[in-house]
PDB file of C-alpha atoms and ligand atoms in Angstrom:
ATOM      1  CA  UNK A   1     -13.974  -1.294  17.688  1.00 50.00           C
ATOM      2  CA  UNK A   2     -13.136   0.212  21.065  1.00 54.00           C
ATOM      3  CA  UNK A   3     -14.217  -1.893  24.113  1.00 60.00           C
ATOM      4  CA  UNK A   4     -15.626   1.390  25.554  1.00 87.00           C
ATOM      5  CA  UNK A   5     -18.197   1.613  22.787  1.00 98.00           C
ATOM      6  CA  UNK A   6     -21.206  -0.379  22.032  1.00 98.00           C
ATOM      7  CA  UNK A   7     -23.502   0.112  18.808  1.00 98.00           C
ATOM      8  CA  UNK A   8     -27.139  -0.207  18.127  1.00 98.00           C
ATOM      9  CA  UNK A   9     -29.321   0.375  15.149  1.00 98.00           C
ATOM     10  CA  UNK A  10     -31.398   3.396  14.714  1.00 98.00           C
ATOM     11  CA  UNK A  11     -35.052   2.275  15.123  1.00 98.00           C
ATOM     12  CA  UNK A  12     -38.265   3.379  16.951  1.00 98.00           C
ATOM     13  CA  UNK A  13     -36.602   2.108  20.267  1.00 98.00           C
ATOM     14  CA  UNK A  14     -33.652   4.155  19.873  1.00 98.00           C
ATOM     15  CA  UNK A  15     -35.080   7.142  18.330  1.00 98.00           C
ATOM     16  CA  UNK A  16     -34.996   9.226  21.574  1.00 98.00           C
ATOM     17  CA  UNK A  17     -31.248   8.515  21.992  1.00 98.00           C
ATOM     18  CA  UNK A  18     -30.325   9.794  18.642  1.00 98.00           C
ATOM     19  CA  UNK A  19     -32.672  12.973  18.908  1.00 98.00           C
ATOM     20  CA  UNK A  20     -31.046  13.705  22.176  1.00 98.00           C
ATOM     21  CA  UNK A  21     -27.505  13.767  20.339  1.00 98.00           C
ATOM     22  CA  UNK A  22     -28.992  15.719  17.540  1.00 98.00           C
ATOM     23  CA  UNK A  23     -30.541  18.324  19.808  1.00 98.00           C
ATOM     24  CA  UNK A  24     -27.429  18.590  21.750  1.00 97.00           C
ATOM     25  CA  UNK A  25     -25.633  19.624  18.580  1.00 97.00           C
ATOM     26  CA  UNK A  26     -28.151  22.308  17.662  1.00 95.00           C
ATOM     27  CA  UNK A  27     -29.992  19.983  15.060  1.00 96.00           C
ATOM     28  CA  UNK A  28     -26.883  19.425  13.327  1.00 96.00           C
ATOM     29  CA  UNK A  29     -25.664  21.929  10.927  1.00 91.00           C
ATOM     30  CA  UNK A  30     -28.606  24.091  12.354  1.00 92.00           C
ATOM     31  CA  UNK A  31     -31.364  21.402  11.948  1.00 96.00           C
ATOM     32  CA  UNK A  32     -30.536  19.041   9.110  1.00 96.00           C
ATOM     33  CA  UNK A  33     -31.443  16.115  11.345  1.00 97.00           C
ATOM     34  CA  UNK A  34     -29.273  13.887   8.993  1.00 97.00           C
ATOM     35  CA  UNK A  35     -31.587  14.114   6.128  1.00 97.00           C
ATOM     36  CA  UNK A  36     -29.056  15.219   3.694  1.00 96.00           C
ATOM     37  CA  UNK A  37     -28.531  11.806   1.927  1.00 97.00           C
ATOM     38  CA  UNK A  38     -32.309  10.824   1.919  1.00 97.00           C
ATOM     39  CA  UNK A  39     -34.520  11.288  -0.980  1.00 96.00           C
ATOM     40  CA  UNK A  40     -36.017  14.462   0.473  1.00 95.00           C
ATOM     41  CA  UNK A  41     -32.754  16.005   0.937  1.00 94.00           C
ATOM     42  CA  UNK A  42     -32.445  19.254   2.914  1.00 93.00           C
ATOM     43  CA  UNK A  43     -32.180  22.796   1.894  1.00 86.00           C
ATOM     44  CA  UNK A  44     -34.782  25.168   0.168  1.00 87.00           C
ATOM     45  CA  UNK A  45     -38.442  24.779   1.639  1.00 90.00           C
ATOM     46  CA  UNK A  46     -37.355  22.511   4.604  1.00 93.00           C
ATOM     47  CA  UNK A  47     -37.291  23.376   8.069  1.00 95.00           C
ATOM     48  CA  UNK A  48     -35.631  22.047  11.044  1.00 96.00           C
ATOM     49  CA  UNK A  49     -38.902  20.768  12.320  1.00 97.00           C
ATOM     50  CA  UNK A  50     -39.855  18.957   9.023  1.00 97.00           C
ATOM     51  CA  UNK A  51     -36.474  17.414   8.825  1.00 97.00           C
ATOM     52  CA  UNK A  52     -37.052  16.113  12.283  1.00 98.00           C
ATOM     53  CA  UNK A  53     -40.430  14.738  11.481  1.00 97.00           C
ATOM     54  CA  UNK A  54     -39.071  13.196   8.183  1.00 97.00           C
ATOM     55  CA  UNK A  55     -36.342  11.414   9.953  1.00 98.00           C
ATOM     56  CA  UNK A  56     -38.674  10.156  12.496  1.00 98.00           C
ATOM     57  CA  UNK A  57     -40.898   8.953   9.677  1.00 98.00           C
ATOM     58  CA  UNK A  58     -38.103   6.966   8.016  1.00 98.00           C
ATOM     59  CA  UNK A  59     -37.113   5.583  11.284  1.00 98.00           C
ATOM     60  CA  UNK A  60     -40.579   4.194  11.981  1.00 98.00           C
ATOM     61  CA  UNK A  61     -41.105   2.721   8.552  1.00 97.00           C
ATOM     62  CA  UNK A  62     -37.580   1.080   8.612  1.00 97.00           C
ATOM     63  CA  UNK A  63     -36.265   3.149   5.585  1.00 97.00           C
ATOM     64  CA  UNK A  64     -33.221   4.274   7.289  1.00 98.00           C
ATOM     65  CA  UNK A  65     -30.013   2.232   8.180  1.00 98.00           C
ATOM     66  CA  UNK A  66     -27.867   4.187  10.645  1.00 98.00           C
ATOM     67  CA  UNK A  67     -25.693   2.817  13.552  1.00 98.00           C
ATOM     68  CA  UNK A  68     -25.587   4.582  16.702  1.00 98.00           C
ATOM     69  CA  UNK A  69     -22.421   4.619  19.065  1.00 98.00           C
ATOM     70  CA  UNK A  70     -22.998   4.533  22.819  1.00 98.00           C
ATOM     71  CA  UNK A  71     -20.265   5.330  25.411  1.00 97.00           C
ATOM     72  CA  UNK A  72     -22.116   4.248  28.312  1.00 90.00           C
ATOM     73  CA  UNK A  73     -24.034   7.378  29.241  1.00 85.00           C
ATOM     74  CA  UNK A  74     -25.735   7.902  25.761  1.00 96.00           C
ATOM     75  CA  UNK A  75     -25.429   8.045  22.227  1.00 98.00           C
ATOM     76  CA  UNK A  76     -22.432   9.788  20.817  1.00 98.00           C
ATOM     77  CA  UNK A  77     -22.168   9.412  17.258  1.00 98.00           C
ATOM     78  CA  UNK A  78     -23.495   7.558  14.117  1.00 98.00           C
ATOM     79  CA  UNK A  79     -22.696   6.212  10.720  1.00 98.00           C
ATOM     80  CA  UNK A  80     -25.542   6.148   8.062  1.00 98.00           C
ATOM     81  CA  UNK A  81     -25.489   3.599   5.332  1.00 98.00           C
ATOM     82  CA  UNK A  82     -27.860   2.376   2.748  1.00 98.00           C
ATOM     83  CA  UNK A  83     -28.453   1.302  -1.097  1.00 98.00           C
ATOM     84  CA  UNK A  84     -28.250   4.182  -3.477  1.00 98.00           C
ATOM     85  CA  UNK A  85     -31.887   4.027  -3.848  1.00 97.00           C
ATOM     86  CA  UNK A  86     -32.126   4.782  -0.156  1.00 97.00           C
ATOM     87  CA  UNK A  87     -29.490   7.483  -0.185  1.00 98.00           C
ATOM     88  CA  UNK A  88     -29.575   9.176  -3.593  1.00 97.00           C
ATOM     89  CA  UNK A  89     -28.446  12.500  -2.559  1.00 96.00           C
ATOM     90  CA  UNK A  90     -24.750  12.474  -2.343  1.00 94.00           C
ATOM     91  CA  UNK A  91     -22.544  15.495  -2.659  1.00 92.00           C
ATOM     92  CA  UNK A  92     -21.108  16.445  -5.975  1.00 95.00           C
ATOM     93  CA  UNK A  93     -23.789  14.326  -7.991  1.00 95.00           C
ATOM     94  CA  UNK A  94     -22.685  15.805 -11.461  1.00 96.00           C
ATOM     95  CA  UNK A  95     -19.062  14.884 -11.058  1.00 97.00           C
ATOM     96  CA  UNK A  96     -19.877  11.556  -9.554  1.00 97.00           C
ATOM     97  CA  UNK A  97     -22.147  10.685 -12.510  1.00 96.00           C
ATOM     98  CA  UNK A  98     -19.426  11.489 -15.107  1.00 94.00           C
ATOM     99  CA  UNK A  99     -17.390   8.835 -13.793  1.00 87.00           C
ATOM    100  CA  UNK A 100     -19.473   6.347 -12.743  1.00 90.00           C
ATOM    101  CA  UNK A 101     -19.527   2.919 -14.064  1.00 92.00           C
ATOM    102  CA  UNK A 102     -21.626   0.821 -11.919  1.00 95.00           C
ATOM    103  CA  UNK A 103     -23.486   1.759  -8.645  1.00 97.00           C
ATOM    104  CA  UNK A 104     -22.275   0.225  -5.515  1.00 98.00           C
ATOM    105  CA  UNK A 105     -24.576  -2.125  -3.413  1.00 98.00           C
ATOM    106  CA  UNK A 106     -24.153   0.167  -0.310  1.00 98.00           C
ATOM    107  CA  UNK A 107     -23.249   3.671   0.470  1.00 98.00           C
ATOM    108  CA  UNK A 108     -21.987   5.315   3.601  1.00 98.00           C
ATOM    109  CA  UNK A 109     -24.096   8.501   3.951  1.00 97.00           C
ATOM    110  CA  UNK A 110     -23.734  10.900   7.038  1.00 96.00           C
ATOM    111  CA  UNK A 111     -21.114  10.321   9.663  1.00 98.00           C
ATOM    112  CA  UNK A 112     -21.284  12.373  12.707  1.00 98.00           C
ATOM    113  CA  UNK A 113     -19.728  12.278  16.270  1.00 98.00           C
ATOM    114  CA  UNK A 114     -20.809  14.873  18.977  1.00 98.00           C
ATOM    115  CA  UNK A 115     -18.976  17.800  19.420  1.00 97.00           C
ATOM    116  CA  UNK A 116     -17.842  16.973  22.886  1.00 96.00           C
ATOM    117  CA  UNK A 117     -16.936  13.534  21.891  1.00 97.00           C
ATOM    118  CA  UNK A 118     -14.272  13.827  18.832  1.00 97.00           C
ATOM    119  CA  UNK A 119     -10.986  12.501  18.473  1.00 97.00           C
ATOM    120  CA  UNK A 120     -11.793   9.406  20.703  1.00 97.00           C
ATOM    121  CA  UNK A 121     -12.542   6.714  18.067  1.00 98.00           C
ATOM    122  CA  UNK A 122     -16.352   7.388  18.000  1.00 98.00           C
ATOM    123  CA  UNK A 123     -16.432   7.545  14.096  1.00 98.00           C
ATOM    124  CA  UNK A 124     -14.166   4.409  13.973  1.00 98.00           C
ATOM    125  CA  UNK A 125     -16.754   2.534  15.916  1.00 98.00           C
ATOM    126  CA  UNK A 126     -19.587   3.885  13.866  1.00 98.00           C
ATOM    127  CA  UNK A 127     -17.869   2.665  10.642  1.00 98.00           C
ATOM    128  CA  UNK A 128     -17.008  -0.647  12.056  1.00 98.00           C
ATOM    129  CA  UNK A 129     -20.502  -1.089  13.018  1.00 98.00           C
ATOM    130  CA  UNK A 130     -21.867   0.044   9.886  1.00 98.00           C
ATOM    131  CA  UNK A 131     -19.644  -2.494   7.738  1.00 98.00           C
ATOM    132  CA  UNK A 132     -20.550  -5.306  10.323  1.00 98.00           C
ATOM    133  CA  UNK A 133     -24.175  -4.638   9.537  1.00 98.00           C
ATOM    134  CA  UNK A 134     -23.624  -4.428   5.818  1.00 98.00           C
ATOM    135  CA  UNK A 135     -21.647  -7.768   5.945  1.00 98.00           C
ATOM    136  CA  UNK A 136     -24.942  -9.386   8.005  1.00 98.00           C
ATOM    137  CA  UNK A 137     -27.109  -8.041   5.218  1.00 97.00           C
ATOM    138  CA  UNK A 138     -25.210  -9.913   2.525  1.00 98.00           C
ATOM    139  CA  UNK A 139     -22.229  -7.526   1.836  1.00 98.00           C
ATOM    140  CA  UNK A 140     -21.134  -6.256  -1.419  1.00 98.00           C
ATOM    141  CA  UNK A 141     -19.513  -3.191  -2.883  1.00 98.00           C
ATOM    142  CA  UNK A 142     -19.608  -0.308  -0.391  1.00 98.00           C
ATOM    143  CA  UNK A 143     -18.622   3.421  -1.287  1.00 98.00           C
ATOM    144  CA  UNK A 144     -17.792   6.338   0.908  1.00 98.00           C
ATOM    145  CA  UNK A 145     -17.058   9.890  -0.167  1.00 98.00           C
ATOM    146  CA  UNK A 146     -14.856  11.102   2.281  1.00 98.00           C
ATOM    147  CA  UNK A 147     -12.549  14.421   2.559  1.00 97.00           C
ATOM    148  CA  UNK A 148      -8.780  14.257   1.769  1.00 97.00           C
ATOM    149  CA  UNK A 149      -6.730  15.838   4.823  1.00 96.00           C
ATOM    150  CA  UNK A 150      -3.305  14.877   3.705  1.00 95.00           C
ATOM    151  CA  UNK A 151      -1.320  17.662   1.601  1.00 94.00           C
ATOM    152  CA  UNK A 152      -3.871  20.146   3.225  1.00 94.00           C
ATOM    153  CA  UNK A 153      -4.174  22.568   5.935  1.00 93.00           C
ATOM    154  CA  UNK A 154      -5.204  20.627   9.139  1.00 92.00           C
ATOM    155  CA  UNK A 155      -9.057  20.624   9.123  1.00 92.00           C
ATOM    156  CA  UNK A 156     -11.199  20.665  12.146  1.00 92.00           C
ATOM    157  CA  UNK A 157     -13.332  17.708  12.401  1.00 92.00           C
ATOM    158  CA  UNK A 158     -16.462  19.914  12.012  1.00 91.00           C
ATOM    159  CA  UNK A 159     -15.623  20.672   8.444  1.00 89.00           C
ATOM    160  CA  UNK A 160     -15.232  17.148   7.346  1.00 94.00           C
ATOM    161  CA  UNK A 161     -18.683  16.431   6.475  1.00 90.00           C
ATOM    162  CA  UNK A 162     -18.307  13.044   4.890  1.00 94.00           C
ATOM    163  CA  UNK A 163     -15.360  11.908   7.333  1.00 97.00           C
ATOM    164  CA  UNK A 164     -11.821  11.911   6.640  1.00 98.00           C
ATOM    165  CA  UNK A 165     -10.263   9.640   3.887  1.00 98.00           C
ATOM    166  CA  UNK A 166      -7.755   8.001   6.671  1.00 98.00           C
ATOM    167  CA  UNK A 167     -10.673   6.724   8.696  1.00 98.00           C
ATOM    168  CA  UNK A 168     -11.990   4.771   5.556  1.00 98.00           C
ATOM    169  CA  UNK A 169      -8.566   3.788   4.482  1.00 98.00           C
ATOM    170  CA  UNK A 170      -8.229   1.945   7.733  1.00 98.00           C
ATOM    171  CA  UNK A 171     -11.217  -0.187   6.702  1.00 98.00           C
ATOM    172  CA  UNK A 172      -9.645  -1.070   3.352  1.00 98.00           C
ATOM    173  CA  UNK A 173     -11.411   1.540   1.286  1.00 98.00           C
ATOM    174  CA  UNK A 174      -9.365   2.735  -1.616  1.00 98.00           C
ATOM    175  CA  UNK A 175      -9.634   5.821  -3.820  1.00 98.00           C
ATOM    176  CA  UNK A 176     -11.654   5.193  -7.021  1.00 97.00           C
ATOM    177  CA  UNK A 177     -11.887   8.712  -8.243  1.00 97.00           C
ATOM    178  CA  UNK A 178     -12.030  12.201  -7.236  1.00 97.00           C
ATOM    179  CA  UNK A 179     -15.159  14.294  -7.336  1.00 97.00           C
ATOM    180  CA  UNK A 180     -14.215  17.565  -5.824  1.00 97.00           C
ATOM    181  CA  UNK A 181     -11.082  19.400  -4.740  1.00 96.00           C
ATOM    182  CA  UNK A 182     -10.949  17.481  -1.614  1.00 97.00           C
ATOM    183  CA  UNK A 183     -13.390  14.818  -1.906  1.00 98.00           C
ATOM    184  CA  UNK A 184     -12.979  11.056  -3.287  1.00 98.00           C
ATOM    185  CA  UNK A 185     -15.057   8.154  -4.026  1.00 98.00           C
ATOM    186  CA  UNK A 186     -13.586   5.352  -2.089  1.00 98.00           C
ATOM    187  CA  UNK A 187     -14.597   1.745  -2.528  1.00 98.00           C
ATOM    188  CA  UNK A 188     -14.224  -1.542  -0.699  1.00 98.00           C
ATOM    189  CA  UNK A 189     -16.133  -4.904  -0.961  1.00 98.00           C
ATOM    190  CA  UNK A 190     -17.388  -6.619   2.253  1.00 97.00           C
TER     191      UNK A 190
HETATM  192  C1  COA B 201     -15.206  13.777  10.996  1.00 66.14           C
HETATM  193  C2  COA B 201     -15.860  13.345  12.314  1.00 66.14           C
HETATM  194  C3  COA B 201     -16.858  12.207  12.139  1.00 66.14           C
HETATM  195  C4  COA B 201     -14.711  12.482  13.268  1.00 66.14           C
HETATM  196  O1  COA B 201     -15.228  11.789  14.236  1.00 66.14           O
HETATM  197  P1  COA B 201     -14.346  11.202  15.403  1.00 66.14           P
HETATM  198  O2  COA B 201     -15.121  10.525  16.287  1.00 66.14           O
HETATM  199  O3  COA B 201     -13.703  12.635  16.092  1.00 66.14           O
HETATM  200  O4  COA B 201     -13.037  10.574  14.685  1.00 66.14           O
HETATM  201  P2  COA B 201     -12.372   9.373  15.252  1.00 66.14           P
HETATM  202  O5  COA B 201     -11.747   9.623  16.541  1.00 66.14           O
HETATM  203  O6  COA B 201     -12.863   7.951  15.246  1.00 66.14           O
HETATM  204  O7  COA B 201     -11.013   9.410  14.320  1.00 66.14           O
HETATM  205  C5  COA B 201     -10.639   8.020  13.623  1.00 66.14           C
HETATM  206  C6  COA B 201      -9.594   8.597  12.571  1.00 66.14           C
HETATM  207  O8  COA B 201     -10.154   9.622  11.675  1.00 66.14           O
HETATM  208  C7  COA B 201      -8.942  10.619  11.189  1.00 66.14           C
HETATM  209  N1  COA B 201      -9.622  11.927  11.770  1.00 66.14           N
HETATM  210  C8  COA B 201     -10.467  12.167  12.604  1.00 66.14           C
HETATM  211  N2  COA B 201     -10.621  13.319  12.716  1.00 66.14           N
HETATM  212  C9  COA B 201      -9.819  13.969  11.879  1.00 66.14           C
HETATM  213  C10 COA B 201      -9.369  15.393  11.465  1.00 66.14           C
HETATM  214  N3  COA B 201     -10.038  16.385  12.073  1.00 66.14           N
HETATM  215  N4  COA B 201      -8.338  15.435  10.514  1.00 66.14           N
HETATM  216  C11 COA B 201      -7.647  14.505  10.116  1.00 66.14           C
HETATM  217  N5  COA B 201      -8.107  13.288  10.371  1.00 66.14           N
HETATM  218  C12 COA B 201      -9.076  12.884  11.227  1.00 66.14           C
HETATM  219  C13 COA B 201      -7.963   9.937  12.114  1.00 66.14           C
HETATM  220  O9  COA B 201      -7.281   9.353  11.188  1.00 66.14           O
HETATM  221  C14 COA B 201      -8.560   9.316  13.122  1.00 66.14           C
HETATM  222  O10 COA B 201      -7.539   8.318  13.689  1.00 66.14           O
HETATM  223  P3  COA B 201      -6.424   8.861  14.903  1.00 66.14           P
HETATM  224  O11 COA B 201      -7.320   9.730  15.857  1.00 66.14           O
HETATM  225  O12 COA B 201      -5.890   7.479  15.244  1.00 66.14           O
HETATM  226  O13 COA B 201      -5.536   9.582  14.087  1.00 66.14           O
HETATM  227  C15 COA B 201     -16.283  14.312  13.638  1.00 66.14           C
HETATM  228  O14 COA B 201     -15.200  15.267  13.476  1.00 66.14           O
HETATM  229  C16 COA B 201     -17.695  15.188  12.955  1.00 66.14           C
HETATM  230  O15 COA B 201     -18.713  14.443  13.259  1.00 66.14           O
HETATM  231  N6  COA B 201     -17.567  16.120  12.059  1.00 66.14           N
HETATM  232  C17 COA B 201     -18.783  16.584  11.586  1.00 66.14           C
HETATM  233  C18 COA B 201     -19.406  15.926  10.316  1.00 66.14           C
HETATM  234  C19 COA B 201     -20.560  16.327   9.989  1.00 66.14           C
HETATM  235  O16 COA B 201     -20.853  17.534  10.105  1.00 66.14           O
HETATM  236  N7  COA B 201     -21.373  15.344   9.610  1.00 66.14           N
HETATM  237  C20 COA B 201     -22.736  15.658   9.249  1.00 66.14           C
HETATM  238  C21 COA B 201     -22.669  15.845   7.608  1.00 66.14           C
HETATM  239  S1  COA B 201     -24.031  16.216   6.875  1.00 66.14           S
END
């Protein structure tokens, strides 16, 4: 991890830091509040306010695992992780299910860096922090669902919803199977 960054878990104590970053980024995708991977999901019937309250409730009862990255002045990004039961809503679920042999112990869910802080290693620090936390919790097989960026037009970070493949490859994740034109299941064991 870069010496410039520190990490803390998302808890009731760090909620305000997380909320400030989300609000500075228009709720993230217009108000998902990083609820997409949780059992409630986002979309029809959900509002930004409802998503905010749902995320806050998860934070208060401890049913969210999320590493926040700080740059000294505030929270600048995060990496969410959790068990498949905690994070059931991955993208491309039908294709994922077709090739699934065994569920992983852990999933990486939402990864996000504030729009003003991209390209400076925040996501790298976030993934490093998440893997450290997973190791401390007993480890096991970890899956991520990143986007392929090679052999493709250059992609703005904003469109790499589940992170770039290169980032996870740096941490030893390897391709398991393809679940969309540009998205892969990648796995590692910690
Ligand atoms: C994808 C994202 C997380 C990357 O965060 P970041 O802090 O800018 O990434 P880092 O600076 O830590 O980059 C680490 C590595 O990832 C890869 N990477 C990062 N951005 C990339 C891009 N746009 N294209 C290709 N590779 C990229 C590179 O390998 C990079 O290493 P390098 O800088 O040494 O080349 C960020 O752009 C983002 O938050 N996008 C929006 C994601 C989103 O919408 N999340 C919510 C989903 S519901």
